Coordinates of C-alpha atoms in Angstrom, one line a residue:
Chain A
X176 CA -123.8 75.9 19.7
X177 CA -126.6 78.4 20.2
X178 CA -126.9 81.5 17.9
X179 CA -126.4 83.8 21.0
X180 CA -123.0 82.1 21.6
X181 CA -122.0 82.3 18.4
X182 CA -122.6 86.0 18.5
X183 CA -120.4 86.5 21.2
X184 CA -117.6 84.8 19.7
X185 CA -117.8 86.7 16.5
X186 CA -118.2 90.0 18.6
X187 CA -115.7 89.2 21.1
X188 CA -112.4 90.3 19.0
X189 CA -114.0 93.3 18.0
X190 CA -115.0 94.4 21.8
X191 CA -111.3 93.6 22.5
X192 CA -110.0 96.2 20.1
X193 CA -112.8 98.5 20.4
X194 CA -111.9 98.5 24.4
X195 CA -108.3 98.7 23.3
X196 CA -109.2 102.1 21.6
X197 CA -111.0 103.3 23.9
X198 CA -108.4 102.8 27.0
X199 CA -105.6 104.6 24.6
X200 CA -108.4 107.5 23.5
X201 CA -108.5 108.2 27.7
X202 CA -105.0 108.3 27.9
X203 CA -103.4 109.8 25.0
X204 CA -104.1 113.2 22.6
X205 CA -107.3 113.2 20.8
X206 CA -105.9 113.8 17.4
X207 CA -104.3 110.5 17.9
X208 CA -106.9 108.8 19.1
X209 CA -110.4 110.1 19.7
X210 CA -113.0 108.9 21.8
X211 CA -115.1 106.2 19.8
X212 CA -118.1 107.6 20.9
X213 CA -116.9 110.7 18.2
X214 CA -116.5 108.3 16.1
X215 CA -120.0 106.7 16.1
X216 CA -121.3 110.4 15.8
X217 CA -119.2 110.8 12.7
X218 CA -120.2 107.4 11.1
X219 CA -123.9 108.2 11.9
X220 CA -123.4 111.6 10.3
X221 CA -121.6 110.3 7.1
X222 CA -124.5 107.6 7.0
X223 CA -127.3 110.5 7.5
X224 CA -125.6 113.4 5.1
X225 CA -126.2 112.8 1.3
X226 CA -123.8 115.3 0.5
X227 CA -121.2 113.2 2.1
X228 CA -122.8 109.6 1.7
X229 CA -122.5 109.9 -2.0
X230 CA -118.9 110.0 -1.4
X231 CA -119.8 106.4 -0.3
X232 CA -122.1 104.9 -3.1
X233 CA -119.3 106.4 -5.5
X234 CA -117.0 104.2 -4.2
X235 CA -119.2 101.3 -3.6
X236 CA -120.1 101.8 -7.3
X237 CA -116.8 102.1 -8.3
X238 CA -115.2 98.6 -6.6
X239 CA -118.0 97.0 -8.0
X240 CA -118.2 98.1 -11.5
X241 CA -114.6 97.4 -11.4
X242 CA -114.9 93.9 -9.9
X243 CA -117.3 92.9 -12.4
X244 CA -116.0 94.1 -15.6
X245 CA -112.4 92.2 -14.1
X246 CA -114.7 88.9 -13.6
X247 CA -116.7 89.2 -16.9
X248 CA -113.3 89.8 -18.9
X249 CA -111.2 87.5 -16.7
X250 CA -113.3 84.3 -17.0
X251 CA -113.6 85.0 -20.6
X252 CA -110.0 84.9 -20.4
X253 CA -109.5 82.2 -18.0
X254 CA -112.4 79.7 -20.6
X255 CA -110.2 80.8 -23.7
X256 CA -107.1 79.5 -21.3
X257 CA -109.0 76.4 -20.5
X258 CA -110.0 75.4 -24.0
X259 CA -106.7 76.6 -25.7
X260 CA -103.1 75.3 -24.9
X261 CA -101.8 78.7 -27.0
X262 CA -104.7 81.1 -25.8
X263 CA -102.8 79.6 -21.9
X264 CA -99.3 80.3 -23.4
X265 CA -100.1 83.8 -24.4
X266 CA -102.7 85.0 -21.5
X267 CA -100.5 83.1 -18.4
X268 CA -97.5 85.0 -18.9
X269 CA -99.4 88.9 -19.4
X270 CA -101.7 88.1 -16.3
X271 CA -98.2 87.4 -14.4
X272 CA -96.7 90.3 -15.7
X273 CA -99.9 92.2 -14.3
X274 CA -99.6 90.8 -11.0
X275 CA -96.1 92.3 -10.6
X276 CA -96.9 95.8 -11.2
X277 CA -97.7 97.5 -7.8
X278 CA -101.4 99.2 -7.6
X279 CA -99.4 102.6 -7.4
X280 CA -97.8 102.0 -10.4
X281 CA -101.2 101.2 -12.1
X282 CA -102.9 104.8 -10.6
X283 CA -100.0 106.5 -12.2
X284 CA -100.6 105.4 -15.5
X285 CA -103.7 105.8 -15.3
X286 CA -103.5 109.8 -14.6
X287 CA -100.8 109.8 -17.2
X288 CA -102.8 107.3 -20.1
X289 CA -106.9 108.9 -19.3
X290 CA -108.7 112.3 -18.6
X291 CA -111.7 111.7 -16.5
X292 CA -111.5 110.5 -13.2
X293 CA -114.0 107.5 -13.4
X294 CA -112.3 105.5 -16.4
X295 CA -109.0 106.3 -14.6
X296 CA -110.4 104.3 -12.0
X297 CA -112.3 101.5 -13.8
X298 CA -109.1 100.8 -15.4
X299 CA -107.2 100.7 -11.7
X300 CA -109.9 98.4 -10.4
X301 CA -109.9 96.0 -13.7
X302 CA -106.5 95.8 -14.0
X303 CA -105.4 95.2 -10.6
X304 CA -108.5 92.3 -10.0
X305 CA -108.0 91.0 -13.6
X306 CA -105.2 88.8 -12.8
X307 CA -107.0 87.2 -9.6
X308 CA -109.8 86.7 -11.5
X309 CA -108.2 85.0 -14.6
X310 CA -106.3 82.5 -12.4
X311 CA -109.1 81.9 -10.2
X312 CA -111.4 81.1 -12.7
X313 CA -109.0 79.0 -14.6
X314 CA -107.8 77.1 -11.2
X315 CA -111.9 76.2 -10.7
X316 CA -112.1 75.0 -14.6
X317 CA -109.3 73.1 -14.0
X318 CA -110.7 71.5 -10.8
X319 CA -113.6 70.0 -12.6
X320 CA -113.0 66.5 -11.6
X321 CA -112.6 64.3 -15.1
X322 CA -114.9 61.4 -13.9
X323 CA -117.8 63.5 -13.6
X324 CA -117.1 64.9 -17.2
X325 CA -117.1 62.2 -18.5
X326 CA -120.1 61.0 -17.2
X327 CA -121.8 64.1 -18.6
X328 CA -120.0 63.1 -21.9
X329 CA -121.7 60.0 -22.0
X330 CA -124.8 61.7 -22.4
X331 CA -123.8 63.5 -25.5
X332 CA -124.9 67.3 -24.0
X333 CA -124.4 70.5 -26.2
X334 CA -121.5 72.5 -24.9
X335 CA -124.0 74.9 -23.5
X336 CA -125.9 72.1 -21.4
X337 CA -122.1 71.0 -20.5
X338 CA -121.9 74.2 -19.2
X339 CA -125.0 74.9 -17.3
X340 CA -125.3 71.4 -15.7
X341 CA -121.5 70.8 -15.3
X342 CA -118.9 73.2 -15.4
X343 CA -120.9 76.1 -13.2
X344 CA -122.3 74.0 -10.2
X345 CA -119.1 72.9 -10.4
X346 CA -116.8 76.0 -10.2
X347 CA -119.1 78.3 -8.3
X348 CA -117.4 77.7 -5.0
X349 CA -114.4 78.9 -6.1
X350 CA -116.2 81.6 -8.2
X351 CA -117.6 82.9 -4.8
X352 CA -114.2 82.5 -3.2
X353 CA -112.8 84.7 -5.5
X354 CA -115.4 87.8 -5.0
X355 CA -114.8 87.3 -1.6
X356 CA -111.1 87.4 -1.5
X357 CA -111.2 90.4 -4.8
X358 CA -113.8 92.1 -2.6
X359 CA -111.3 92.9 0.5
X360 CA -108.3 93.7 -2.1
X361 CA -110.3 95.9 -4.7
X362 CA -111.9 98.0 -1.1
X363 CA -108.4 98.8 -0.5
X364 CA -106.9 99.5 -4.3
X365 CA -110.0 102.1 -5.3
X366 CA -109.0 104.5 -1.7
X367 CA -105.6 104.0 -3.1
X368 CA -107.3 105.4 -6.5
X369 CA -109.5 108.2 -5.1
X370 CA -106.6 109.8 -2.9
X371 CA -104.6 110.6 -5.5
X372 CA -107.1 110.8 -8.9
X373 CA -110.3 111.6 -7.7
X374 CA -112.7 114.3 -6.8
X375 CA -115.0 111.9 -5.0
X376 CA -115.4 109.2 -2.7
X377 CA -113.8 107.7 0.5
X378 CA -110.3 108.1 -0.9
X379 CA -110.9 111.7 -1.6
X380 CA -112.7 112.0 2.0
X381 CA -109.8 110.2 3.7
X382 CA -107.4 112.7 1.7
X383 CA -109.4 115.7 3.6
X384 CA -109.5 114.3 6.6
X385 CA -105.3 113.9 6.8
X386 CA -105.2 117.7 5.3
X387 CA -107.3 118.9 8.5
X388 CA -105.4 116.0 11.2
X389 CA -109.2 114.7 12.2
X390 CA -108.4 111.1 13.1
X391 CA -112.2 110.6 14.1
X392 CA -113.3 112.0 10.3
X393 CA -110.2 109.2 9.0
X394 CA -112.1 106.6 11.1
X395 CA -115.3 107.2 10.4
X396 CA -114.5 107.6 6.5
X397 CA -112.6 104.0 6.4
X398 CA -115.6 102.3 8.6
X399 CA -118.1 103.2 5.9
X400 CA -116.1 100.7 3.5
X401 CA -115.3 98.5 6.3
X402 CA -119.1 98.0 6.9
X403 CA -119.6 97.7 3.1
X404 CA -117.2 94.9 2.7
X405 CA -118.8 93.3 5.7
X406 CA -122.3 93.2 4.2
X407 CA -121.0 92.3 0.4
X408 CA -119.5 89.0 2.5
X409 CA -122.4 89.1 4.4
X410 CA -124.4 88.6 1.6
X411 CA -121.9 86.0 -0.4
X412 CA -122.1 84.3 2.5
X413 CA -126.3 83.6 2.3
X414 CA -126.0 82.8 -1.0
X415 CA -122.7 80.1 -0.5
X416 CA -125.8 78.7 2.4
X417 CA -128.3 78.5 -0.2
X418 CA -126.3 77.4 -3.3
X419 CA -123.9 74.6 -1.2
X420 CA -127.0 73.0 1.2
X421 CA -126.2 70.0 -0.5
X422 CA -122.5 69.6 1.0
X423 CA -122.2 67.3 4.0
X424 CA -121.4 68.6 7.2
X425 CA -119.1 67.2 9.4
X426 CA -120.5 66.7 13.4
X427 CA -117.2 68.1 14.3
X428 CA -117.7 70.5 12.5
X429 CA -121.0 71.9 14.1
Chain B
X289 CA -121.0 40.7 -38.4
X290 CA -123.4 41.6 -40.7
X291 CA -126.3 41.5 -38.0
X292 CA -124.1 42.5 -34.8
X293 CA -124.9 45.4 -33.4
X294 CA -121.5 46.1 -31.9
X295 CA -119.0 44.3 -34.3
X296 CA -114.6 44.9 -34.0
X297 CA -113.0 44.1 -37.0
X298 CA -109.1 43.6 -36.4
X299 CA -109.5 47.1 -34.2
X300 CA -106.0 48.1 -32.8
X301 CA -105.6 50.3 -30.1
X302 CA -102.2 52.0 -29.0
X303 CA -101.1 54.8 -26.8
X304 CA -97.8 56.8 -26.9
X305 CA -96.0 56.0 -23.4
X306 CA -95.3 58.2 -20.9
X307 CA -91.5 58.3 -21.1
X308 CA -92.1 59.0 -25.5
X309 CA -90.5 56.3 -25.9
X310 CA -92.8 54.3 -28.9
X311 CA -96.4 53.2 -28.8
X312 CA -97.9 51.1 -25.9
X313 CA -100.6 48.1 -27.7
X314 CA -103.7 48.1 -25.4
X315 CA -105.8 46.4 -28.0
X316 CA -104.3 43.9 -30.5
X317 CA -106.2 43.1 -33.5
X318 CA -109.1 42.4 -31.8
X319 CA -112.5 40.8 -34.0
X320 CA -115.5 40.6 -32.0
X321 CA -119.1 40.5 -33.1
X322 CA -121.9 41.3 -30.0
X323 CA -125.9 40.6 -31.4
X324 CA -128.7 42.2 -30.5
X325 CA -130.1 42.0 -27.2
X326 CA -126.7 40.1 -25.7
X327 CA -125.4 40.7 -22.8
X328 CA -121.5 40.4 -23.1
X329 CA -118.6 40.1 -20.0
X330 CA -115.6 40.9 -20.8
X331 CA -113.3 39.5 -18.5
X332 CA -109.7 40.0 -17.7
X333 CA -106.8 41.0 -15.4
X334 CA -106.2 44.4 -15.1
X335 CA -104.3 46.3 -17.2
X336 CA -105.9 43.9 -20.5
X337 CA -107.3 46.7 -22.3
X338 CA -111.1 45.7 -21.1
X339 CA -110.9 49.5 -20.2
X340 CA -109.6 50.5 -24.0
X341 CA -112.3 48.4 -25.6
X342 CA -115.0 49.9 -23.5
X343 CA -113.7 53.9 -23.8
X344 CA -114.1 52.7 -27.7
X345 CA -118.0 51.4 -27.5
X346 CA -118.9 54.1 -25.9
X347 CA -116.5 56.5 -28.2
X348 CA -114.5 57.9 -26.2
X349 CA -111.5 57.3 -27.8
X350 CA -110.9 55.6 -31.4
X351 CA -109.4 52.8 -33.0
X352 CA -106.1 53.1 -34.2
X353 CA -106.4 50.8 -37.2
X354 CA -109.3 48.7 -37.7
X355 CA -112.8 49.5 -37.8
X356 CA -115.3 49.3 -34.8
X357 CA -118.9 49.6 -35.4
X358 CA -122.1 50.3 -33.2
X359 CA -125.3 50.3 -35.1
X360 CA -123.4 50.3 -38.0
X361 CA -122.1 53.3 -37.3
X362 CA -118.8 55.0 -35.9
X363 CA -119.1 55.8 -32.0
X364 CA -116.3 58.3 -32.7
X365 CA -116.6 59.7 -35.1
X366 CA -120.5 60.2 -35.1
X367 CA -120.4 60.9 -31.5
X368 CA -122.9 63.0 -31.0
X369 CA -125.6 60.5 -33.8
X370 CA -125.8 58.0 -30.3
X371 CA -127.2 60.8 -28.2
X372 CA -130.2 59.2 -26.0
X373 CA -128.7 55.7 -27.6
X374 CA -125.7 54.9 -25.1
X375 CA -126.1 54.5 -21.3
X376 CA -122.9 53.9 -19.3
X377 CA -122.8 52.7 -15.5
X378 CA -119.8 53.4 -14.1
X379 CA -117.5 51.8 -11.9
X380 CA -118.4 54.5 -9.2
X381 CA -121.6 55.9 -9.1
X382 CA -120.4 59.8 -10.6
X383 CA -123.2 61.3 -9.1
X384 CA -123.4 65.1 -9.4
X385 CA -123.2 66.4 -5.5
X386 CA -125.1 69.5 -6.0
X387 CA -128.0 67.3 -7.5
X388 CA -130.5 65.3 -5.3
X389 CA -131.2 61.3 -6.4
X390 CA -134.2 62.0 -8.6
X391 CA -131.8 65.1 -10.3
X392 CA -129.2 62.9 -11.0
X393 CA -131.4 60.5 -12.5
X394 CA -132.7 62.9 -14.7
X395 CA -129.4 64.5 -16.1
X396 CA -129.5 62.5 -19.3
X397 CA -133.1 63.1 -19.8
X398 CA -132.6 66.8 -19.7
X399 CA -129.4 66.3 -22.3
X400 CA -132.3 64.0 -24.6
X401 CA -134.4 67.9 -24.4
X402 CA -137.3 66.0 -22.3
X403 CA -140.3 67.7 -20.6
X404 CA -140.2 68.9 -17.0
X405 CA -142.7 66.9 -16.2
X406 CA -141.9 63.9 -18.1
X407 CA -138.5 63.5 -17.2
X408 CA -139.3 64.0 -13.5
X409 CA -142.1 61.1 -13.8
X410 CA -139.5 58.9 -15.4
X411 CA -137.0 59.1 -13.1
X412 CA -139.6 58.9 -10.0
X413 CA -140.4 55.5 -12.1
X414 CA -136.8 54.2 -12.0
X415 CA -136.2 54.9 -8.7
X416 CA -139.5 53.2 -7.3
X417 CA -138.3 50.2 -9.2
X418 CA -134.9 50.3 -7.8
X419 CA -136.7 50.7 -4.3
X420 CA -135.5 54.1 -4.0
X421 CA -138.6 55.8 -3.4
X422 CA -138.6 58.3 -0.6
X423 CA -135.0 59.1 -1.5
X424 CA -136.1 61.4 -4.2
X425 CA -134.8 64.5 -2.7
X426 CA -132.0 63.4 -0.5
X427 CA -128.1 64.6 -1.8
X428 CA -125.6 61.8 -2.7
X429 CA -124.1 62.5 0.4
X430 CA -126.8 61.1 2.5
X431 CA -126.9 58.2 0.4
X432 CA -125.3 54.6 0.9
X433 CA -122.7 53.6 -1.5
X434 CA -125.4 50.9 -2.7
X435 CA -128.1 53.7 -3.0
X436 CA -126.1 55.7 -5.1
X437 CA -124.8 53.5 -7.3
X438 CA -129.1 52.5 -7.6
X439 CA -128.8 55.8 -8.2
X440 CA -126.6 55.9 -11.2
X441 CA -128.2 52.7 -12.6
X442 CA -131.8 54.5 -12.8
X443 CA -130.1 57.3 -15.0
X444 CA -128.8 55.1 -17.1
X445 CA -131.7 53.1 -17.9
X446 CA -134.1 56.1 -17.7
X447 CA -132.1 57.3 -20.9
X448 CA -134.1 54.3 -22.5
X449 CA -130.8 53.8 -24.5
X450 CA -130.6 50.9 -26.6
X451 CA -126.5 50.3 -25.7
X452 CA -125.4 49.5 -22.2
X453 CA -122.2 49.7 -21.1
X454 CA -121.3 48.8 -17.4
X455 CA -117.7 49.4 -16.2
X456 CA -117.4 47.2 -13.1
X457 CA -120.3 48.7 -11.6
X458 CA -120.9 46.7 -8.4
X459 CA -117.2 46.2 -7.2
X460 CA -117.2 48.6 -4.8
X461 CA -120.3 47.1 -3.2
X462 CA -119.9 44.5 -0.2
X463 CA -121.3 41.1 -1.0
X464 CA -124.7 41.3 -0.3
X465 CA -125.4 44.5 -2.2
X466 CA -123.7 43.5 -4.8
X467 CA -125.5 40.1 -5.1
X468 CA -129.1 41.7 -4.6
X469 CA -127.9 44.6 -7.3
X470 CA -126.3 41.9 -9.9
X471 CA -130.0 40.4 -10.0
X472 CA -131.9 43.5 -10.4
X473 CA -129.5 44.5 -12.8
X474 CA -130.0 41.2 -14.9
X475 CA -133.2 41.5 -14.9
X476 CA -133.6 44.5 -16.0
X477 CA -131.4 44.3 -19.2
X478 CA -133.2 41.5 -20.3
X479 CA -136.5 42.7 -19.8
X480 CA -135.7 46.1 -21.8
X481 CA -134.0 44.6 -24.9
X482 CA -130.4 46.0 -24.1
X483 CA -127.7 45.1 -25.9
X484 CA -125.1 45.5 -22.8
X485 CA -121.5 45.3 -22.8
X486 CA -120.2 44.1 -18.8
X487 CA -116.8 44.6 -17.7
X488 CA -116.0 42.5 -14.8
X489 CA -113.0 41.1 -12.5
X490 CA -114.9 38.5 -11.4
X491 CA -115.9 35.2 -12.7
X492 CA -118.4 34.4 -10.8
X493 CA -120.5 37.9 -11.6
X494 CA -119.4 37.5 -15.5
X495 CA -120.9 33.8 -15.1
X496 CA -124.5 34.7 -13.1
X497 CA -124.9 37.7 -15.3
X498 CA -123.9 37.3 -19.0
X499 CA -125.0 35.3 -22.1
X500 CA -121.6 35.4 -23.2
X501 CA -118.0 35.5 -21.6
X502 CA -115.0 36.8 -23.4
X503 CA -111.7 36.3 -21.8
X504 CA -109.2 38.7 -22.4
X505 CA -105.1 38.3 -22.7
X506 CA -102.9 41.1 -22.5
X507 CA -102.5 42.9 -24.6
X508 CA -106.1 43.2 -25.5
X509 CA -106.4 39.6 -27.1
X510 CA -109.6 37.6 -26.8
X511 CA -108.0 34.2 -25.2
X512 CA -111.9 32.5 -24.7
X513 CA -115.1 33.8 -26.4
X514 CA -117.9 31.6 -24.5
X515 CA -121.6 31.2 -24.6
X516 CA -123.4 31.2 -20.9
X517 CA -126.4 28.6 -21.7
X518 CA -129.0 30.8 -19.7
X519 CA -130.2 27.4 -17.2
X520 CA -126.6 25.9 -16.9
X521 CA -126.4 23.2 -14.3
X522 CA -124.4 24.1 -11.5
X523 CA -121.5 21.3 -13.3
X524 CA -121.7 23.5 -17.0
X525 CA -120.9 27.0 -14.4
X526 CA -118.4 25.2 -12.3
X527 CA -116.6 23.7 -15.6
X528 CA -116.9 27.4 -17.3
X529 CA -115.3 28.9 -14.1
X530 CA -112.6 26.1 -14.1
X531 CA -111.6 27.2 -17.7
X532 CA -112.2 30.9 -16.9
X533 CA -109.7 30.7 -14.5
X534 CA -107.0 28.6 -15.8
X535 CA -107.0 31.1 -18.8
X536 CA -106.9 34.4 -16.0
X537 CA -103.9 32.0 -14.3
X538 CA -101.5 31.7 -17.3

């Protein structure tokens, strides 16, 4: 299949809805929705405007400190897990417990249990990726088929060289996975955390924008984290290509 | 025993069954002495404990009562005193996917703490010899079954261990890669002083590639513990199959 094909394809259900829009923006109240040429103009401005683009690498900074402090402590957890039946008896049950307790609840608690609005919202973002992370991690460890353990067994390695030349080839797939999938959910917990404890970021923008109606400002505010969360998968994307050129690849496939 | 190199004395093995209820005997009182430089078949149906008595070489898993020794020393218990001195060649080839032929091969050396650039000549060495050369950088995936499992034999020997231990390693070969492999194979144990321990289904391979055969009975019971003279007339192979098999029949 040519590149410029495949370009289509991948543009094509974005055309639809962008054609979609912009039949309903002809046809119904602006405030509702507005022409997506306004929106471009907005975007561009955001993108142009430090004043309001910092709104943006808060955010940005914010889902990813938060992702990464969740993956750091999560795989910590999820090794512990791996290597202990009572470290799995004692973490399993919490990270379940975690899972059950809605984002909202979380941002709550977080205005009630801290005072400045960035560990208010590290502590959203950890706790509401931990979880994911944790069982994730632990499902990949898990995974590592037994045979070719052993055969590294056989070798006698350290449990450092087991590490490096086993267990991480082997579970960075589903490491990868997992930011990918975290990615999209954490984008959507931190606006969820910046509308209602923040002074700062898209969450807060978003916030203003329903306080003046401005559907085109709304628009323009969620495509800035739309386009981040396209180029963070962009990006885990090149490196799954790099890292996994050794898989075989169906014809079919192609 | 005093000179073997890998000697059981009355070694038990048993595993709790599945259901809890008692012990399951895999190995039963098994005494076996293996000398330096021998290569030994053991031979059996499946479920005989050749399996058990191999995991125990090669010390991944202990005796239950008895004592096993290899270099006079516990494979167990001083599991990681045999690093860089055990080599195993598994049934299937266990190559690492993300690793191309000549990284494979050079897994065990990096383990050993080798050079860069020694390890990477020594495994180019094994796999010219095993008539891999050119496949240096290709993934297992593009990769015959028969060139993979080359694959996994060059890692094993590149370890330069002294102790061998193949688990069926050419079954899942068709004939004529399996034959051509067998020989290389052979030759290559002999000609690098291994002591090499050869678990096999088939007679025939046990009988063109070992100095010794040792039939086993289930529950792990050596039923036929036989020399292979090393130019046996084609009457001596057919007479040792003839008894092979009427042991394997009972």
């Amino acid at each position: 299949m040519s590149v410029a094909l495949r370009a289509a394809q991948a543009a094509a259900p974005f055309l639809l809805l962008a054609g979609l829009w912009q039949i309903a923006s002809l046809n119904l109240p602006k405030f509702l929705f507005p022409s997506l040429v306004d929106v471009f103009w907005r975007v561009l401005g955001i993108f142009l405007d430090w004043s309001e683009f910092r709104n943006v690498v808060a955010t940005v900074g914010r889902i990813v400190a938060g992702l990464g402090g969740a993956f750091v402590i999560g795989a910590v957890l999820a090794l512990a897990m791996n290597r202990s039946r009572a470290a799995d008896r004692f973490i399993g049950p919490i990270m379940t417990f975690f899972q059950g307790v809605p984002a909202l609840s979380w941002v709550v608690f977080a205005i009630i249990w801290f005072h400045g609005t960035e560990p208010r919202i590290f502590f959203i973002m950890l706790v509401t990726s931990l979880p994911a992370f944790v069982f994730q991690v632990l499902g990949a460890l898990r995974a590592v088929p037994r045979d070719l353990f052993e055969m590294v067994l056989s070798f006698r390695p350290s449990g450092a060289k087991m590490f490096l030349q086993l267990t991480l080839p082997a579970i960075l797939p589903d490491i990868l996975t997992a930011w990918k999938v975290n990615l999209g959910n954490a984008s959507r917990v931190v606006v969820v955390a910046e509308l209602v404890g923040a002074t700062g970021g898209v969450g807060y923008a978003l916030l203003q924008q329903q306080q003046i109606f401005d559907m085109a400002g709304a628009l323009a505010w969620t495509l800035q984290l739309v386009i981040f969360v396209l180029i963070a998968q962009g990006f885990i994307g090149m490196v799954e290509t790099r890292a996994f050129k050794y898989r075989a690849v169906s014809e079919h496939a192609l | 025993m005093s000179d073997a190199e890998i000697s059981f004395d009355h070694v038990t093995k048993e595993f709790p069954k599945p259901d809890g209820g008692g012990l399951f005997r895999a190995v039963d009182d098994v005494s076996l002495a293996i000398a330096p430089g021998e290569l030994i078949a053991l031979l059996g149906k499946t479920g005989c404990g050749k399996s058990t008595m191999f995991n125990m070489i090669a010390g991944l898993t202990e005796p239950s009562a008895g004592v096993l020794r290899v270099a006079g020393r516990d494979p167990f218990g001083d599991f990681n005193w045999f690093r860089g001195k055990i080599a195993i060649v598994f049934q299937n080839d266990r190559l690492l996917p993300w690793r191309t032929a000549i990284e494979n091969v050079e897994i065990g050396l990096e383990m050993l703490g080798v050079p860069t650039a020694e390890r990477r000549q020594r495994a180019q060495a094994w796999l010219t010899r095993l008539g891999l050369a050119g496949h240096e950088r290709d993934y297992p995936h593009a990769l015959s079954g028969g060139m993979r499992q080359r694959v996994s034999i060059a890692r094993a020997f590149a370890t330069d261990a002294k102790f061998l231990l193949c688990d069926e390693p050419f079954s899942a070969l068709d004939e004529i890669t399996g034959q051509r492999l067998r020989e290389e194979f052979g030759t290559l144990v002999r000609e690098n002083g291994k002591t090499a321990v050869f678990i096999t289904h088939s007679i025939n391979e046990a009988i063109q590639l070992a100095d010794r055969i040792v039939v086993l009975r289930r529950p792990a019971r050596i039923a036929m513990d036989a020399r292979v003279p090393r130019n046996a007339s084609p009457t001596e192979r057919d007479d040792l199959r003839s008894r092979v098999e009427a042991i394997l029949s009972e």
